[in-house]
mmCIF file with all atom_site columns, C-alpha atoms in Angstrom:
data_model
loop_
_atom_site.group_PDB
_atom_site.id
_atom_site.type_symbol
_atom_site.label_atom_id
_atom_site.label_alt_id
_atom_site.label_comp_id
_atom_site.label_asym_id
_atom_site.label_entity_id
_atom_site.label_seq_id
_atom_site.pdbx_PDB_ins_code
_atom_site.Cartn_x
_atom_site.Cartn_y
_atom_site.Cartn_z
_atom_site.occupancy
_atom_site.B_iso_or_equiv
_atom_site.pdbx_formal_charge
_atom_site.auth_seq_id
_atom_site.auth_comp_id
_atom_site.auth_asym_id
_atom_site.auth_atom_id
_atom_site.pdbx_PDB_model_num
ATOM 1   C CA . MET K 1 1   ? 47.726 125.378 273.144 1.00 85.00 ? 93  MET K CA 1
ATOM 2   C CA . ALA K 1 2   ? 48.494 129.092 272.967 1.00 92.00 ? 94  ALA K CA 1
ATOM 3   C CA . TYR K 1 3   ? 51.582 128.404 270.874 1.00 94.00 ? 95  TYR K CA 1
ATOM 4   C CA . VAL K 1 4   ? 49.541 126.129 268.601 1.00 95.00 ? 96  VAL K CA 1
ATOM 5   C CA . ILE K 1 5   ? 47.044 128.967 268.105 1.00 96.00 ? 97  ILE K CA 1
ATOM 6   C CA . SER K 1 6   ? 49.933 131.344 267.358 1.00 96.00 ? 98  SER K CA 1
ATOM 7   C CA . ILE K 1 7   ? 51.281 128.953 264.746 1.00 97.00 ? 99  ILE K CA 1
ATOM 8   C CA . ILE K 1 8   ? 47.900 128.489 263.070 1.00 97.00 ? 100 ILE K CA 1
ATOM 9   C CA . LEU K 1 9   ? 47.191 132.230 263.141 1.00 96.00 ? 101 LEU K CA 1
ATOM 10  C CA . GLY K 1 10  ? 50.576 133.078 261.663 1.00 97.00 ? 102 GLY K CA 1
ATOM 11  C CA . TYR K 1 11  ? 50.423 130.383 259.010 1.00 98.00 ? 103 TYR K CA 1
ATOM 12  C CA . LEU K 1 12  ? 46.949 131.353 257.771 1.00 97.00 ? 104 LEU K CA 1
ATOM 13  C CA . LEU K 1 13  ? 47.879 135.023 257.549 1.00 97.00 ? 105 LEU K CA 1
ATOM 14  C CA . GLY K 1 14  ? 51.070 134.091 255.740 1.00 96.00 ? 106 GLY K CA 1
ATOM 15  C CA . CYS K 1 15  ? 49.083 132.120 253.155 1.00 96.00 ? 107 CYS K CA 1
ATOM 16  C CA . SER K 1 16  ? 47.525 135.342 251.847 1.00 95.00 ? 108 SER K CA 1
ATOM 17  C CA . HIS K 1 17  ? 49.309 136.106 248.547 1.00 93.00 ? 109 HIS K CA 1
ATOM 18  C CA . MET K 1 18  ? 48.996 139.445 246.777 1.00 94.00 ? 110 MET K CA 1
ATOM 19  C CA . ALA K 1 19  ? 51.088 137.985 243.939 1.00 92.00 ? 111 ALA K CA 1
ATOM 20  C CA . PHE K 1 20  ? 48.381 135.392 243.390 1.00 93.00 ? 112 PHE K CA 1
ATOM 21  C CA . TYR K 1 21  ? 45.583 137.978 243.505 1.00 94.00 ? 113 TYR K CA 1
ATOM 22  C CA . ILE K 1 22  ? 47.343 140.251 240.996 1.00 93.00 ? 114 ILE K CA 1
ATOM 23  C CA . GLY K 1 23  ? 48.080 137.288 238.763 1.00 91.00 ? 115 GLY K CA 1
ATOM 24  C CA . ARG K 1 24  ? 44.405 136.325 238.744 1.00 90.00 ? 116 ARG K CA 1
ATOM 25  C CA . LEU K 1 25  ? 43.437 139.876 237.775 1.00 92.00 ? 117 LEU K CA 1
ATOM 26  C CA . LYS K 1 26  ? 46.035 139.841 234.984 1.00 89.00 ? 118 LYS K CA 1
ATOM 27  C CA . LYS K 1 27  ? 44.979 136.313 233.978 1.00 88.00 ? 119 LYS K CA 1
ATOM 28  C CA . LEU K 1 28  ? 48.485 134.999 234.494 1.00 88.00 ? 120 LEU K CA 1
ATOM 29  C CA . ASP K 1 29  ? 49.746 132.299 236.851 1.00 86.00 ? 121 ASP K CA 1
ATOM 30  C CA . VAL K 1 30  ? 52.738 133.914 238.543 1.00 88.00 ? 122 VAL K CA 1
ATOM 31  C CA . ARG K 1 31  ? 53.966 130.483 239.615 1.00 83.00 ? 123 ARG K CA 1
ATOM 32  C CA . SER K 1 32  ? 54.624 129.529 235.992 1.00 82.00 ? 124 SER K CA 1
ATOM 33  C CA . SER K 1 33  ? 55.912 132.884 234.751 1.00 80.00 ? 125 SER K CA 1
ATOM 34  C CA . GLY K 1 34  ? 59.195 134.709 235.180 1.00 75.00 ? 126 GLY K CA 1
ATOM 35  C CA . SER K 1 35  ? 61.144 133.103 237.986 1.00 71.00 ? 127 SER K CA 1
ATOM 36  C CA . GLY K 1 36  ? 58.013 131.304 239.199 1.00 74.00 ? 128 GLY K CA 1
ATOM 37  C CA . ASN K 1 37  ? 58.351 132.968 242.589 1.00 79.00 ? 129 ASN K CA 1
ATOM 38  C CA . MET K 1 38  ? 55.215 134.219 244.330 1.00 86.00 ? 130 MET K CA 1
ATOM 39  C CA . GLY K 1 39  ? 56.872 137.330 245.676 1.00 84.00 ? 131 GLY K CA 1
ATOM 40  C CA . ALA K 1 40  ? 57.407 141.020 245.017 1.00 84.00 ? 132 ALA K CA 1
ATOM 41  C CA . SER K 1 41  ? 60.543 140.617 242.893 1.00 78.00 ? 133 SER K CA 1
ATOM 42  C CA . ASN K 1 42  ? 58.853 138.379 240.329 1.00 83.00 ? 134 ASN K CA 1
ATOM 43  C CA . VAL K 1 43  ? 55.691 140.489 240.342 1.00 89.00 ? 135 VAL K CA 1
ATOM 44  C CA . THR K 1 44  ? 57.864 143.520 239.587 1.00 83.00 ? 136 THR K CA 1
ATOM 45  C CA . VAL K 1 45  ? 59.488 141.707 236.687 1.00 82.00 ? 137 VAL K CA 1
ATOM 46  C CA . LEU K 1 46  ? 56.119 140.622 235.286 1.00 88.00 ? 138 LEU K CA 1
ATOM 47  C CA . PHE K 1 47  ? 53.842 143.593 235.964 1.00 88.00 ? 139 PHE K CA 1
ATOM 48  C CA . GLY K 1 48  ? 55.967 146.583 236.936 1.00 86.00 ? 140 GLY K CA 1
ATOM 49  C CA . TRP K 1 49  ? 57.094 148.349 240.078 1.00 85.00 ? 141 TRP K CA 1
ATOM 50  C CA . ARG K 1 50  ? 53.654 149.450 241.300 1.00 91.00 ? 142 ARG K CA 1
ATOM 51  C CA . ALA K 1 51  ? 52.425 145.871 241.473 1.00 92.00 ? 143 ALA K CA 1
ATOM 52  C CA . GLY K 1 52  ? 55.723 144.891 243.064 1.00 90.00 ? 144 GLY K CA 1
ATOM 53  C CA . VAL K 1 53  ? 55.447 147.535 245.783 1.00 93.00 ? 145 VAL K CA 1
ATOM 54  C CA . LEU K 1 54  ? 51.845 146.523 246.532 1.00 95.00 ? 146 LEU K CA 1
ATOM 55  C CA . THR K 1 55  ? 52.927 142.907 246.860 1.00 95.00 ? 147 THR K CA 1
ATOM 56  C CA . ALA K 1 56  ? 55.877 143.765 249.112 1.00 93.00 ? 148 ALA K CA 1
ATOM 57  C CA . VAL K 1 57  ? 53.759 145.939 251.426 1.00 96.00 ? 149 VAL K CA 1
ATOM 58  C CA . HIS K 1 58  ? 51.124 143.217 251.697 1.00 96.00 ? 150 HIS K CA 1
ATOM 59  C CA . ASP K 1 59  ? 53.718 140.543 252.481 1.00 96.00 ? 151 ASP K CA 1
ATOM 60  C CA . ILE K 1 60  ? 55.351 142.738 255.128 1.00 96.00 ? 152 ILE K CA 1
ATOM 61  C CA . LEU K 1 61  ? 52.089 143.675 256.819 1.00 97.00 ? 153 LEU K CA 1
ATOM 62  C CA . LYS K 1 62  ? 50.661 140.154 257.026 1.00 97.00 ? 154 LYS K CA 1
ATOM 63  C CA . ALA K 1 63  ? 53.670 138.913 259.012 1.00 97.00 ? 155 ALA K CA 1
ATOM 64  C CA . ALA K 1 64  ? 53.736 142.058 261.139 1.00 97.00 ? 156 ALA K CA 1
ATOM 65  C CA . LEU K 1 65  ? 50.044 141.542 261.898 1.00 98.00 ? 157 LEU K CA 1
ATOM 66  C CA . ALA K 1 66  ? 50.679 137.915 262.848 1.00 97.00 ? 158 ALA K CA 1
ATOM 67  C CA . VAL K 1 67  ? 53.350 138.898 265.391 1.00 97.00 ? 159 VAL K CA 1
ATOM 68  C CA . TRP K 1 68  ? 51.287 141.771 266.778 1.00 97.00 ? 160 TRP K CA 1
ATOM 69  C CA . LEU K 1 69  ? 48.143 139.675 267.196 1.00 97.00 ? 161 LEU K CA 1
ATOM 70  C CA . ALA K 1 70  ? 50.027 136.839 268.900 1.00 97.00 ? 162 ALA K CA 1
ATOM 71  C CA . GLN K 1 71  ? 51.657 139.267 271.319 1.00 96.00 ? 163 GLN K CA 1
ATOM 72  C CA . LEU K 1 72  ? 48.293 140.903 271.977 1.00 96.00 ? 164 LEU K CA 1
ATOM 73  C CA . LEU K 1 73  ? 46.483 137.619 272.569 1.00 95.00 ? 165 LEU K CA 1
ATOM 74  C CA . PHE K 1 74  ? 49.220 135.961 274.620 1.00 96.00 ? 166 PHE K CA 1
ATOM 75  C CA . PRO K 1 75  ? 51.251 138.705 276.369 1.00 94.00 ? 167 PRO K CA 1
ATOM 76  C CA . GLU K 1 76  ? 52.406 136.223 279.017 1.00 93.00 ? 168 GLU K CA 1
ATOM 77  C CA . LEU K 1 77  ? 54.198 134.053 276.438 1.00 93.00 ? 169 LEU K CA 1
ATOM 78  C CA . PRO K 1 78  ? 57.660 135.401 275.558 1.00 92.00 ? 170 PRO K CA 1
ATOM 79  C CA . TYR K 1 79  ? 57.920 133.621 272.206 1.00 95.00 ? 171 TYR K CA 1
ATOM 80  C CA . ALA K 1 80  ? 54.351 133.845 270.914 1.00 96.00 ? 172 ALA K CA 1
ATOM 81  C CA . GLY K 1 81  ? 55.195 136.712 268.567 1.00 96.00 ? 173 GLY K CA 1
ATOM 82  C CA . ALA K 1 82  ? 58.274 135.049 267.103 1.00 96.00 ? 174 ALA K CA 1
ATOM 83  C CA . THR K 1 83  ? 56.394 131.769 266.719 1.00 97.00 ? 175 THR K CA 1
ATOM 84  C CA . ALA K 1 84  ? 53.545 133.447 264.832 1.00 97.00 ? 176 ALA K CA 1
ATOM 85  C CA . GLY K 1 85  ? 56.021 135.434 262.749 1.00 97.00 ? 177 GLY K CA 1
ATOM 86  C CA . VAL K 1 86  ? 57.992 132.400 261.632 1.00 97.00 ? 178 VAL K CA 1
ATOM 87  C CA . ALA K 1 87  ? 54.723 130.555 260.967 1.00 98.00 ? 179 ALA K CA 1
ATOM 88  C CA . SER K 1 88  ? 53.659 133.464 258.765 1.00 97.00 ? 180 SER K CA 1
ATOM 89  C CA . VAL K 1 89  ? 56.917 133.229 256.814 1.00 96.00 ? 181 VAL K CA 1
ATOM 90  C CA . LEU K 1 90  ? 56.305 129.500 256.354 1.00 97.00 ? 182 LEU K CA 1
ATOM 91  C CA . GLY K 1 91  ? 52.732 130.201 255.266 1.00 97.00 ? 183 GLY K CA 1
ATOM 92  C CA . HIS K 1 92  ? 54.056 132.604 252.656 1.00 96.00 ? 184 HIS K CA 1
ATOM 93  C CA . ILE K 1 93  ? 56.517 130.008 251.390 1.00 94.00 ? 185 ILE K CA 1
ATOM 94  C CA . PHE K 1 94  ? 54.187 127.001 251.624 1.00 95.00 ? 186 PHE K CA 1
ATOM 95  C CA . PRO K 1 95  ? 50.554 128.159 251.116 1.00 95.00 ? 187 PRO K CA 1
ATOM 96  C CA . PHE K 1 96  ? 48.260 125.148 251.312 1.00 93.00 ? 188 PHE K CA 1
ATOM 97  C CA . TYR K 1 97  ? 45.810 126.316 248.626 1.00 91.00 ? 189 TYR K CA 1
ATOM 98  C CA . LEU K 1 98  ? 48.604 126.909 246.084 1.00 89.00 ? 190 LEU K CA 1
ATOM 99  C CA . HIS K 1 99  ? 49.990 123.400 246.404 1.00 88.00 ? 191 HIS K CA 1
ATOM 100 C CA . PHE K 1 100 ? 52.597 124.693 248.894 1.00 91.00 ? 192 PHE K CA 1
ATOM 101 C CA . LYS K 1 101 ? 54.344 126.709 246.172 1.00 88.00 ? 193 LYS K CA 1
ATOM 102 C CA . GLY K 1 102 ? 54.707 130.287 247.393 1.00 89.00 ? 194 GLY K CA 1
ATOM 103 C CA . GLY K 1 103 ? 57.346 132.979 247.673 1.00 88.00 ? 195 GLY K CA 1
ATOM 104 C CA . LYS K 1 104 ? 60.810 133.158 249.168 1.00 87.00 ? 196 LYS K CA 1
ATOM 105 C CA . GLY K 1 105 ? 59.747 134.908 252.392 1.00 89.00 ? 197 GLY K CA 1
ATOM 106 C CA . LEU K 1 106 ? 62.022 137.975 252.576 1.00 88.00 ? 198 LEU K CA 1
ATOM 107 C CA . ALA K 1 107 ? 59.285 140.609 252.896 1.00 90.00 ? 199 ALA K CA 1
ATOM 108 C CA . SER K 1 108 ? 57.403 138.547 255.476 1.00 94.00 ? 200 SER K CA 1
ATOM 109 C CA . TYR K 1 109 ? 60.612 137.904 257.398 1.00 93.00 ? 201 TYR K CA 1
ATOM 110 C CA . PHE K 1 110 ? 61.143 141.665 257.490 1.00 93.00 ? 202 PHE K CA 1
ATOM 111 C CA . GLY K 1 111 ? 57.565 142.243 258.657 1.00 95.00 ? 203 GLY K CA 1
ATOM 112 C CA . MET K 1 112 ? 58.128 139.808 261.507 1.00 96.00 ? 204 MET K CA 1
ATOM 113 C CA . THR K 1 113 ? 61.373 141.559 262.456 1.00 95.00 ? 205 THR K CA 1
ATOM 114 C CA . LEU K 1 114 ? 59.707 144.974 262.337 1.00 95.00 ? 206 LEU K CA 1
ATOM 115 C CA . ILE K 1 115 ? 57.388 144.105 265.226 1.00 96.00 ? 207 ILE K CA 1
ATOM 116 C CA . LEU K 1 116 ? 59.865 141.997 267.195 1.00 95.00 ? 208 LEU K CA 1
ATOM 117 C CA . ASN K 1 117 ? 62.551 144.701 267.142 1.00 94.00 ? 209 ASN K CA 1
ATOM 118 C CA . TRP K 1 118 ? 62.091 147.826 265.025 1.00 92.00 ? 210 TRP K CA 1
ATOM 119 C CA . LYS K 1 119 ? 65.706 148.911 265.533 1.00 91.00 ? 211 LYS K CA 1
ATOM 120 C CA . LEU K 1 120 ? 66.870 145.601 264.131 1.00 92.00 ? 212 LEU K CA 1
ATOM 121 C CA . ALA K 1 121 ? 64.459 146.112 261.223 1.00 92.00 ? 213 ALA K CA 1
ATOM 122 C CA . LEU K 1 122 ? 66.330 149.315 260.335 1.00 92.00 ? 214 LEU K CA 1
ATOM 123 C CA . ILE K 1 123 ? 69.581 147.361 260.341 1.00 90.00 ? 215 ILE K CA 1
ATOM 124 C CA . VAL K 1 124 ? 67.929 144.764 258.111 1.00 87.00 ? 216 VAL K CA 1
ATOM 125 C CA . VAL K 1 125 ? 66.922 147.457 255.600 1.00 88.00 ? 217 VAL K CA 1
ATOM 126 C CA . ALA K 1 126 ? 70.491 148.734 255.508 1.00 89.00 ? 218 ALA K CA 1
ATOM 127 C CA . VAL K 1 127 ? 71.891 145.214 255.057 1.00 85.00 ? 219 VAL K CA 1
ATOM 128 C CA . VAL K 1 128 ? 69.440 144.362 252.255 1.00 83.00 ? 220 VAL K CA 1
ATOM 129 C CA . LEU K 1 129 ? 70.064 147.618 250.401 1.00 85.00 ? 221 LEU K CA 1
ATOM 130 C CA . LEU K 1 130 ? 73.828 147.442 250.756 1.00 87.00 ? 222 LEU K CA 1
ATOM 131 C CA . ALA K 1 131 ? 74.127 143.779 249.796 1.00 82.00 ? 223 ALA K CA 1
ATOM 132 C CA . THR K 1 132 ? 71.691 144.157 246.894 1.00 79.00 ? 224 THR K CA 1
ATOM 133 C CA . LEU K 1 133 ? 73.316 147.301 245.499 1.00 82.00 ? 225 LEU K CA 1
ATOM 134 C CA . ILE K 1 134 ? 76.803 145.820 245.714 1.00 83.00 ? 226 ILE K CA 1
ATOM 135 C CA . THR K 1 135 ? 75.897 142.490 244.123 1.00 78.00 ? 227 THR K CA 1
ATOM 136 C CA . ASP K 1 136 ? 72.832 143.558 242.029 1.00 74.00 ? 228 ASP K CA 1
ATOM 137 C CA . TYR K 1 137 ? 70.960 140.517 243.382 1.00 75.00 ? 229 TYR K CA 1
ATOM 138 C CA . ILE K 1 138 ? 68.011 140.729 245.787 1.00 73.00 ? 230 ILE K CA 1
ATOM 139 C CA . SER K 1 139 ? 68.658 137.125 246.826 1.00 74.00 ? 231 SER K CA 1
ATOM 140 C CA . VAL K 1 140 ? 72.029 138.080 248.301 1.00 80.00 ? 232 VAL K CA 1
ATOM 141 C CA . GLY K 1 141 ? 70.345 140.774 250.385 1.00 77.00 ? 233 GLY K CA 1
ATOM 142 C CA . ALA K 1 142 ? 67.762 138.265 251.561 1.00 77.00 ? 234 ALA K CA 1
ATOM 143 C CA . LEU K 1 143 ? 70.348 135.698 252.612 1.00 84.00 ? 235 LEU K CA 1
ATOM 144 C CA . SER K 1 144 ? 72.353 138.365 254.441 1.00 85.00 ? 236 SER K CA 1
ATOM 145 C CA . THR K 1 145 ? 69.234 139.409 256.335 1.00 84.00 ? 237 THR K CA 1
ATOM 146 C CA . ILE K 1 146 ? 68.208 135.981 257.553 1.00 87.00 ? 238 ILE K CA 1
ATOM 147 C CA . VAL K 1 147 ? 71.671 135.509 259.017 1.00 89.00 ? 239 VAL K CA 1
ATOM 148 C CA . VAL K 1 148 ? 71.826 138.927 260.664 1.00 90.00 ? 240 VAL K CA 1
ATOM 149 C CA . VAL K 1 149 ? 68.457 138.645 262.438 1.00 93.00 ? 241 VAL K CA 1
ATOM 150 C CA . PRO K 1 150 ? 69.017 135.475 264.533 1.00 94.00 ? 242 PRO K CA 1
ATOM 151 C CA . VAL K 1 151 ? 72.620 136.467 265.280 1.00 93.00 ? 243 VAL K CA 1
ATOM 152 C CA . TYR K 1 152 ? 71.582 139.927 266.497 1.00 93.00 ? 244 TYR K CA 1
ATOM 153 C CA . MET K 1 153 ? 68.673 138.576 268.543 1.00 94.00 ? 245 MET K CA 1
ATOM 154 C CA . GLY K 1 154 ? 70.915 135.955 270.072 1.00 93.00 ? 246 GLY K CA 1
ATOM 155 C CA . LEU K 1 155 ? 73.528 138.513 271.098 1.00 93.00 ? 247 LEU K CA 1
ATOM 156 C CA . THR K 1 156 ? 70.990 140.954 272.542 1.00 92.00 ? 248 THR K CA 1
ATOM 157 C CA . THR K 1 157 ? 68.477 138.604 274.205 1.00 91.00 ? 249 THR K CA 1
ATOM 158 C CA . HIS K 1 158 ? 70.756 135.662 275.089 1.00 91.00 ? 250 HIS K CA 1
ATOM 159 C CA . SER K 1 159 ? 67.772 133.405 274.394 1.00 94.00 ? 251 SER K CA 1
ATOM 160 C CA . PRO K 1 160 ? 68.631 130.139 272.618 1.00 95.00 ? 252 PRO K CA 1
ATOM 161 C CA . VAL K 1 161 ? 64.919 129.351 272.323 1.00 96.00 ? 253 VAL K CA 1
ATOM 162 C CA . LEU K 1 162 ? 64.224 132.565 270.415 1.00 96.00 ? 254 LEU K CA 1
ATOM 163 C CA . VAL K 1 163 ? 67.241 132.014 268.176 1.00 95.00 ? 255 VAL K CA 1
ATOM 164 C CA . GLY K 1 164 ? 66.093 128.448 267.516 1.00 96.00 ? 256 GLY K CA 1
ATOM 165 C CA . ILE K 1 165 ? 62.624 129.643 266.471 1.00 96.00 ? 257 ILE K CA 1
ATOM 166 C CA . LEU K 1 166 ? 64.094 132.278 264.128 1.00 95.00 ? 258 LEU K CA 1
ATOM 167 C CA . CYS K 1 167 ? 66.549 129.776 262.664 1.00 94.00 ? 259 CYS K CA 1
ATOM 168 C CA . ILE K 1 168 ? 63.640 127.621 261.495 1.00 95.00 ? 260 ILE K CA 1
ATOM 169 C CA . GLY K 1 169 ? 62.657 130.429 259.152 1.00 93.00 ? 261 GLY K CA 1
ATOM 170 C CA . THR K 1 170 ? 66.283 131.019 258.219 1.00 91.00 ? 262 THR K CA 1
ATOM 171 C CA . ALA K 1 171 ? 66.868 127.371 257.301 1.00 92.00 ? 263 ALA K CA 1
ATOM 172 C CA . VAL K 1 172 ? 63.734 127.176 255.142 1.00 93.00 ? 264 VAL K CA 1
ATOM 173 C CA . MET K 1 173 ? 64.584 130.419 253.364 1.00 89.00 ? 265 MET K CA 1
ATOM 174 C CA . PHE K 1 174 ? 68.096 129.197 252.582 1.00 86.00 ? 266 PHE K CA 1
ATOM 175 C CA . TYR K 1 175 ? 66.506 126.086 251.078 1.00 88.00 ? 267 TYR K CA 1
ATOM 176 C CA . LYS K 1 176 ? 64.091 128.185 249.013 1.00 84.00 ? 268 LYS K CA 1
ATOM 177 C CA . HIS K 1 177 ? 66.898 130.430 247.743 1.00 79.00 ? 269 HIS K CA 1
ATOM 178 C CA . TRP K 1 178 ? 69.108 127.545 246.648 1.00 80.00 ? 270 TRP K CA 1
ATOM 179 C CA . GLU K 1 179 ? 67.956 127.826 243.032 1.00 77.00 ? 271 GLU K CA 1
ATOM 180 C CA . ASN K 1 180 ? 68.737 131.547 243.086 1.00 72.00 ? 272 ASN K CA 1
ATOM 181 C CA . ILE K 1 181 ? 72.214 130.802 244.394 1.00 76.00 ? 273 ILE K CA 1
ATOM 182 C CA . GLN K 1 182 ? 72.755 128.336 241.563 1.00 78.00 ? 274 GLN K CA 1
ATOM 183 C CA . ARG K 1 183 ? 71.477 130.821 238.953 1.00 73.00 ? 275 ARG K CA 1
ATOM 184 C CA . ILE K 1 184 ? 73.787 133.515 240.322 1.00 73.00 ? 276 ILE K CA 1
ATOM 185 C CA . ALA K 1 185 ? 76.703 131.107 240.030 1.00 75.00 ? 277 ALA K CA 1
ATOM 186 C CA . ARG K 1 186 ? 75.728 130.447 236.395 1.00 76.00 ? 278 ARG K CA 1
ATOM 187 C CA . LYS K 1 187 ? 75.145 134.187 235.794 1.00 71.00 ? 279 LYS K CA 1
ATOM 188 C CA . GLU K 1 188 ? 71.536 133.475 234.833 1.00 63.00 ? 280 GLU K CA 1
ATOM 189 C CA . GLU K 1 189 ? 69.808 135.342 237.659 1.00 63.00 ? 281 GLU K CA 1
ATOM 190 C CA . ILE K 1 190 ? 67.910 138.528 236.755 1.00 61.00 ? 282 ILE K CA 1
ATOM 191 C CA . GLY K 1 191 ? 69.636 141.430 238.495 1.00 63.00 ? 283 GLY K CA 1
ATOM 192 C CA . LEU K 1 192 ? 67.948 144.342 240.245 1.00 61.00 ? 284 LEU K CA 1
ATOM 193 C CA . ARG K 1 193 ? 68.931 146.835 237.560 1.00 60.00 ? 285 ARG K CA 1
ATOM 194 C CA . SER K 1 194 ? 67.411 144.691 234.812 1.00 61.00 ? 286 SER K CA 1
ATOM 195 C CA . THR K 1 195 ? 64.268 144.274 236.902 1.00 53.00 ? 287 THR K CA 1
ATOM 196 C CA . LEU K 1 196 ? 63.837 148.027 237.370 1.00 53.00 ? 288 LEU K CA 1
ATOM 197 C CA . ARG K 1 197 ? 64.360 148.593 233.637 1.00 55.00 ? 289 ARG K CA 1
ATOM 198 C CA . GLY K 1 198 ? 61.592 146.097 232.965 1.00 53.00 ? 290 GLY K CA 1
ATOM 199 C CA . ASP K 1 199 ? 63.695 143.976 230.607 1.00 51.00 ? 291 ASP K CA 1
ATOM 200 C CA . LYS K 1 200 ? 61.569 140.860 231.265 1.00 48.00 ? 292 LYS K CA 1
ATOM 201 C CA . ARG K 1 201 ? 58.243 142.556 231.946 1.00 44.00 ? 293 ARG K CA 1
ATOM 202 C CA . ILE K 1 202 ? 55.026 141.180 230.516 1.00 41.00 ? 294 ILE K CA 1
ATOM 203 C CA . LYS K 1 203 ? 52.851 143.955 229.071 1.00 37.00 ? 295 LYS K CA 1
#
């Protein structure tokens, strides 16, 4: 029952979407604009970097809060935090009140990692920045991250259960990024440099 509570807690927190709130204020449905993604990258494209940063911070903190609360409520359960964290990522990707059409989950995945292992979170930041700067695509940084995290945790904790829980989030995020992978292959994906210049921004 404790794990069920952790899942519900994480999922509901993950369903909170700053991209949706900003879109409502701007009278624009983010799901049907830009890339259609309910995350910080699309918000940045549509509304500028300030809105993008606010969205990213919100998405990081909600997953971090989910992990922290689960660990606080159930300190005797070794995987409560990871369970709540992955559930938060899934809530971000599949919010029930938005017809299960949310974001890609990178910021929330990072927020989960930050509480589970802050040293690993620093590695994640380095991987995302390096992969994104080299390729100019945030999606490549995201995919690199969701591979690094379960591999690192597996090597350091030797816990197949923990790795299995994390890989649920990894598998779903790979699925959600499939369209990005296809757009990159067709050279249709909006790169980071174009995003920062505001080439596609809605005024």
